[in-house]
Tab-separated table of C-alpha atoms in Angstrom:
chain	number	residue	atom	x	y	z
I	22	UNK	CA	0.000	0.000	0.000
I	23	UNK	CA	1.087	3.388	-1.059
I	24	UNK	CA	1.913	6.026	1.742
I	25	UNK	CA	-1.334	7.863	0.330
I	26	UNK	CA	-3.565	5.729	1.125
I	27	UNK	CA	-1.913	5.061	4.401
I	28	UNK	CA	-2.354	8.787	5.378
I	29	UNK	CA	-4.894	9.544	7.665
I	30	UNK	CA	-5.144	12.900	8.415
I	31	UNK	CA	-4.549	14.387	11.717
I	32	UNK	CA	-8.339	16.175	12.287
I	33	UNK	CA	-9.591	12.603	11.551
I	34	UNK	CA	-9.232	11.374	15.358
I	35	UNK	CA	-9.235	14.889	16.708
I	36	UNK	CA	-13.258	14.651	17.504
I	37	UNK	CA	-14.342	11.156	17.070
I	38	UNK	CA	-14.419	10.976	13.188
I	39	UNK	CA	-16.086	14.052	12.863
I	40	UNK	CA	-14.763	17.490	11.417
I	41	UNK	CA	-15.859	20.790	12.666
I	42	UNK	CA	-17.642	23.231	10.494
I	43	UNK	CA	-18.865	26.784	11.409
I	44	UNK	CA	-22.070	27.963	10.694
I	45	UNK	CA	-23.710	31.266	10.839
I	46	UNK	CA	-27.550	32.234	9.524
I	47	UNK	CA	-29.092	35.461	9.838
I	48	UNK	CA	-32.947	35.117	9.631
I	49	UNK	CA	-36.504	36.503	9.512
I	50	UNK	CA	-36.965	35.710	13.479
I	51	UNK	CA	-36.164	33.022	15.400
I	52	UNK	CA	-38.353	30.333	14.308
I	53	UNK	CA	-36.614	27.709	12.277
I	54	UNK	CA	-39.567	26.140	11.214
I	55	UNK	CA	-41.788	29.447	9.620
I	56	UNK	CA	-39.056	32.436	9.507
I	57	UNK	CA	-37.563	32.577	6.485
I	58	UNK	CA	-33.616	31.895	6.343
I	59	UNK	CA	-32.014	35.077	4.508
I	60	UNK	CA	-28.208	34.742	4.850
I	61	UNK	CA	-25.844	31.670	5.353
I	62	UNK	CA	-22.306	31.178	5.651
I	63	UNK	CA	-19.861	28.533	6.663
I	64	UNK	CA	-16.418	28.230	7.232
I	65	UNK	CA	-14.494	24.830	6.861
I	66	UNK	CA	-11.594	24.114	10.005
I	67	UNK	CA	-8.285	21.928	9.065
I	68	UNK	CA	-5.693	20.517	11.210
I	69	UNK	CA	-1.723	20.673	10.934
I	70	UNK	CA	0.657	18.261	11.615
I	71	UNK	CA	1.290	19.621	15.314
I	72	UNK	CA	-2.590	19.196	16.053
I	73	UNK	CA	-3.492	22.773	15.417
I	74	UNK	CA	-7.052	23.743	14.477
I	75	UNK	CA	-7.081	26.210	11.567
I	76	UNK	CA	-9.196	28.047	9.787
I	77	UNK	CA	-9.806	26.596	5.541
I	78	UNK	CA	-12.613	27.857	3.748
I	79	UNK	CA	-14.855	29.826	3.776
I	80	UNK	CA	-18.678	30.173	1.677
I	81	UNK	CA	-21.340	32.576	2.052
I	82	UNK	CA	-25.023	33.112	0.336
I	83	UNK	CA	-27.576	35.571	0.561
I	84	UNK	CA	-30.826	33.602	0.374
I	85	UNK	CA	-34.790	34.464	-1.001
I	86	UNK	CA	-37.288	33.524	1.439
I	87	UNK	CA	-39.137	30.467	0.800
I	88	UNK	CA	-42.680	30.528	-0.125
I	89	UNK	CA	-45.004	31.978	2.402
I	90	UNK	CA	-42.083	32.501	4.823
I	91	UNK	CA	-42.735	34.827	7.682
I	92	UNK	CA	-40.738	37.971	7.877
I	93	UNK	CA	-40.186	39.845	10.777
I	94	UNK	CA	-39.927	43.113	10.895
I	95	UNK	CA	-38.015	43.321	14.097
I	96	UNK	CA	-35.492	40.660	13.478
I	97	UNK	CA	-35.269	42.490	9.457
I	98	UNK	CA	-34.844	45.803	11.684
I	99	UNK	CA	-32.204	44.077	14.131
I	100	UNK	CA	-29.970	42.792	10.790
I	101	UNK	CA	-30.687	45.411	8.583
I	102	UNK	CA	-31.485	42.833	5.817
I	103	UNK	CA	-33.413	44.263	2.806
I	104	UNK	CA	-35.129	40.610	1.738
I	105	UNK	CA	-36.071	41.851	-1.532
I	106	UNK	CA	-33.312	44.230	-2.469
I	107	UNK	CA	-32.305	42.603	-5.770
I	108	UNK	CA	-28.400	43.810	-4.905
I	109	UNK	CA	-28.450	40.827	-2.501
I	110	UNK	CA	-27.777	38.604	-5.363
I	111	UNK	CA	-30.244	36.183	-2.858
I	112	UNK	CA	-30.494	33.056	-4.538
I	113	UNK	CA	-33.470	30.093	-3.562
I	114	UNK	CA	-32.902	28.427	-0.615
I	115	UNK	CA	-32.201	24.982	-1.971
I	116	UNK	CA	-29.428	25.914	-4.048
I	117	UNK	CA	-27.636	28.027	-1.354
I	118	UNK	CA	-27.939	24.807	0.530
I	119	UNK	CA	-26.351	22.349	-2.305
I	120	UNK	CA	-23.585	25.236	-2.390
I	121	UNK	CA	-22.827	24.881	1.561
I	122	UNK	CA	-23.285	20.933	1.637
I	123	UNK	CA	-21.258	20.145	-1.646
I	124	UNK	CA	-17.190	21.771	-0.420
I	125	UNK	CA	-18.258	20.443	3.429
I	126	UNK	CA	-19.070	17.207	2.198
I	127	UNK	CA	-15.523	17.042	0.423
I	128	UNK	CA	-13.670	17.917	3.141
I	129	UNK	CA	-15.324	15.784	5.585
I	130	UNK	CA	-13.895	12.767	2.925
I	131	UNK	CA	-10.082	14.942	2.581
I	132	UNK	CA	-10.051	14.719	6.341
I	133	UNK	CA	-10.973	11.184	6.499
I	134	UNK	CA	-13.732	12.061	8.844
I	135	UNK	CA	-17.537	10.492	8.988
I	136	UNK	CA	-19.566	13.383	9.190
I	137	UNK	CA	-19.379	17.028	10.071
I	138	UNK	CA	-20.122	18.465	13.108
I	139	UNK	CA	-22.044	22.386	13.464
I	140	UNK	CA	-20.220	24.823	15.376
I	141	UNK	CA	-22.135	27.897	16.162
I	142	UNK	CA	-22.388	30.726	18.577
I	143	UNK	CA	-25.784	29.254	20.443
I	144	UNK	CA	-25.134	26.467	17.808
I	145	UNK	CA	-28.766	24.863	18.364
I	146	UNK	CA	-30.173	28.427	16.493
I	147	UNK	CA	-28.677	27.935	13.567
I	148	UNK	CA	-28.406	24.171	13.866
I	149	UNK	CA	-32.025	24.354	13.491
I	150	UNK	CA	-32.430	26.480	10.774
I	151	UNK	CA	-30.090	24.152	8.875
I	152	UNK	CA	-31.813	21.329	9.392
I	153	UNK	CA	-35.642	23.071	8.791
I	154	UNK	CA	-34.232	24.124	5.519
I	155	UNK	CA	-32.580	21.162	4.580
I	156	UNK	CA	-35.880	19.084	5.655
I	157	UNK	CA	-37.821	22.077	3.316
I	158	UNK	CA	-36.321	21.546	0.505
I	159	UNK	CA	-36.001	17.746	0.935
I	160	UNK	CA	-31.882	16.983	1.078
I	161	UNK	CA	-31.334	13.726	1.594
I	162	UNK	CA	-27.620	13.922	2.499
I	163	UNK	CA	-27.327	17.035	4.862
I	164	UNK	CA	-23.680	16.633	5.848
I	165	UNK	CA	-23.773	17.772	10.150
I	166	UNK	CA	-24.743	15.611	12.538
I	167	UNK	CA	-28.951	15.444	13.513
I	168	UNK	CA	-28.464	16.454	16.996
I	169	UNK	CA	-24.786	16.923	18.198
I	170	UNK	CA	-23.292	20.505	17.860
I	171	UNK	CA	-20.025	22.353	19.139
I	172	UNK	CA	-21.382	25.515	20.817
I	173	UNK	CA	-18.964	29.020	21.331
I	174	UNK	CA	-21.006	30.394	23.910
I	175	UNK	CA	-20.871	27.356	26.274
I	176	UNK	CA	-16.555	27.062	25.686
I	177	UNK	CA	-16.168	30.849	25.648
I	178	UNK	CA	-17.942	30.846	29.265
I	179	UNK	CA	-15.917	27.728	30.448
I	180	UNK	CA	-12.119	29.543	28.538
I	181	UNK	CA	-13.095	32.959	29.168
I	182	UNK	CA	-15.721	33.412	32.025
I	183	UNK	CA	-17.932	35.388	29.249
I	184	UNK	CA	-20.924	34.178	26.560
I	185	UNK	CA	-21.371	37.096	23.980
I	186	UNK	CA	-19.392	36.614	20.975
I	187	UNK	CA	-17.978	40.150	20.840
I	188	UNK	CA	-16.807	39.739	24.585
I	189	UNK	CA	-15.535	36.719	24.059
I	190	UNK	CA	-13.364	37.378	21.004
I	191	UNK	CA	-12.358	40.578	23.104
I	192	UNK	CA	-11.030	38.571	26.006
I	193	UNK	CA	-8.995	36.142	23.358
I	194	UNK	CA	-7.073	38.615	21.811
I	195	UNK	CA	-9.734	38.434	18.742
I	196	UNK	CA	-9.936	41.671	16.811
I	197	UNK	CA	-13.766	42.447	16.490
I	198	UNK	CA	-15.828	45.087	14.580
I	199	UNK	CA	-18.907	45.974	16.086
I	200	UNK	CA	-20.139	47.368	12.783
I	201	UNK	CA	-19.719	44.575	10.759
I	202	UNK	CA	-21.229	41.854	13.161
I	203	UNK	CA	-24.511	40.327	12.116
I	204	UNK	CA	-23.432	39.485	8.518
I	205	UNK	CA	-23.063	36.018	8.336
I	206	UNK	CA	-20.111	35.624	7.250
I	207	UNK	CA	-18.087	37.986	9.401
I	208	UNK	CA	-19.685	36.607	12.525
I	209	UNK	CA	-19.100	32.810	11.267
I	210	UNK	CA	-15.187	33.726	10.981
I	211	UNK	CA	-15.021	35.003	14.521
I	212	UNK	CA	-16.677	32.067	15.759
I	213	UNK	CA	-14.128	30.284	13.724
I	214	UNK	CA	-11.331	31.948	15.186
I	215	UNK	CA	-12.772	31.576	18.846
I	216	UNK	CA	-13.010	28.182	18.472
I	217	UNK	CA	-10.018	27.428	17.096
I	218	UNK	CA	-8.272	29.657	20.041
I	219	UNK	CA	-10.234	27.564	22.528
I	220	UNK	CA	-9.284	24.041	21.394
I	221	UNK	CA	-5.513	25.371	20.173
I	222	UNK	CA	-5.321	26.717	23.988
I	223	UNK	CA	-6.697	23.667	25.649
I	224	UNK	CA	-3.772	21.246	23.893
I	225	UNK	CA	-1.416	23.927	24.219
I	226	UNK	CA	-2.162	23.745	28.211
I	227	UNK	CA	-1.526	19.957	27.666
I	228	UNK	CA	-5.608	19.008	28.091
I	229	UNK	CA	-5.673	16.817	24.427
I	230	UNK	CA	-2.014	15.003	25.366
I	231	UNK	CA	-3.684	14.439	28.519
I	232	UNK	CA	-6.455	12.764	27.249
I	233	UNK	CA	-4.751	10.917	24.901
I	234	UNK	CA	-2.231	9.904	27.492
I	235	UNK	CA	-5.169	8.412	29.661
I	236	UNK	CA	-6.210	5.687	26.317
C-alpha cells in the first residue's frame, strides 16, 4: 500500500471521526420552522501536523425567502437585511444549501472524517435552521450531525468566564468590529477563530495530550 492511502489525516481522530464546520444564519426571526432563512455562511476548520485547528474555507449566500415565509420586521430591523433588495444577489434556498453541503461534504472525505459536526455561537439556532431548511427543501444527504453541535457560547464561558461573541473574542485577543457583526459571514469567521483559540489553547495547556495519554 502506497503512503497515500496510508495517510490519515490528523483532524480525523481529533473529535471522534467528525470534522468541525462553522455555521452562521441570519434570519426573519427566530423560528426555524416558519421564519424565512435570509443569509448563510460557513467556514471549513483543518488541522496541521502539530494538532493545530485552523481556519480553511470559507462560503457565504444571501438567500430568497421560501414561499409563504414569515418575515419579521423586528429581526429584518435588528440585521438590517433588505429581503427583496435585488443587490443581494439572494439566490433560492435549496441551491444556497447544495452550495454549503457540496465543499463540506468534500472535506469531511479529505479529512478522512464520517460526518461534520455544526459549530455555532448558540449552535442549536442555527443548527435548526439548517436542518428546517434542509428538511424544506427535501436533502437527503445534509452533511452535520442530527443532533450533536459544538457551541462558542458554552466554551467561551468555560475559557473565558464570558458568553457574547464580541466579549468573548475581546477577552482572546480576537480583533472584532462591532459594525460589521450580524453578517453572516463575518460573525461565522469570529466564531471560527474563537473556536479554534479555545481548542488550540486547551492542547497547548496539555488538556488533548492528557487525554490521549489516559487511552
Amino acid at each position: 500500500m502506497n503512503r497515500s492511502a496510508q495517510y490519515q489525516h490528523p483532524m480525523s481522530n481529533r473529535f471522534r471521526g467528525y470534522l468541525p464546520v462553522v455555521i452562521d444564519v441570519e434570519t426573519a426571526g427566530f423560528n426555524a420552522q416558519t421564519d424565512a432563512l435570509l443569509e448563510i455562511a460557513a467556514v471549513t476548520l483543518t488541522m496541521d501536523d502539530d494538532g493545530n485547528l485552523l481556519i480553511d474555507e470559507s462560503y457565504e449566500f444571501n438567500v430568497e425567502p421560501f414561499e409563504g415565509a414569515n418575515l419579521e420586521k423586528s429581526a429584518l430591523d435588528f440585521t438590517g437585511i433588505d429581503p427583496f433588495n435585488p443587490l443581494r444577489g439572494a439566490i433560492p434556498e435549496e441551491e444556497a444549501l447544495e452550495k454549503i453541503f457540496k465543499p463540506i461534504r468534500k472535506a469531511v472525505k479529505s479529512h478522512n472524517c464520517k460526518r461534520a459536526i455544526l459549530v455555532g455561537h448558540n449552535a442549536s439556532f442555527d443548527h435548526g435552521f439548517v436542518t428546517a431548511a434542509a428538511e424544506r427543501c427535501d436533502i437527503k444527504r445534509n452533511p452535520f450531525h442530527p443532533f450533536s453541535t459544538f457551541d462558542t457560547a458554552t466554551l467561551a464561558g468555560l475559557a473565558f468566564g464570558h458568553t457574547v461573541l464580541a466579549k468573548s473574542c475581546d477577552l482572546a485577543d480576537i480583533d472584532f468590529d462591532g459594525k460589521q457583526a450580524h453578517s453572516a459571514l463575518y460573525d461565522t469567521m469570529k466564531t471560527a477563530e474563537l473556536f479554534c483559540t479555545i481548542v488550540n489553547r486547551w492542547k497547548d495547556l496539555g488538556g488533548w495530550q492528557m487525554v490521549n495519554d489516559m487511552y
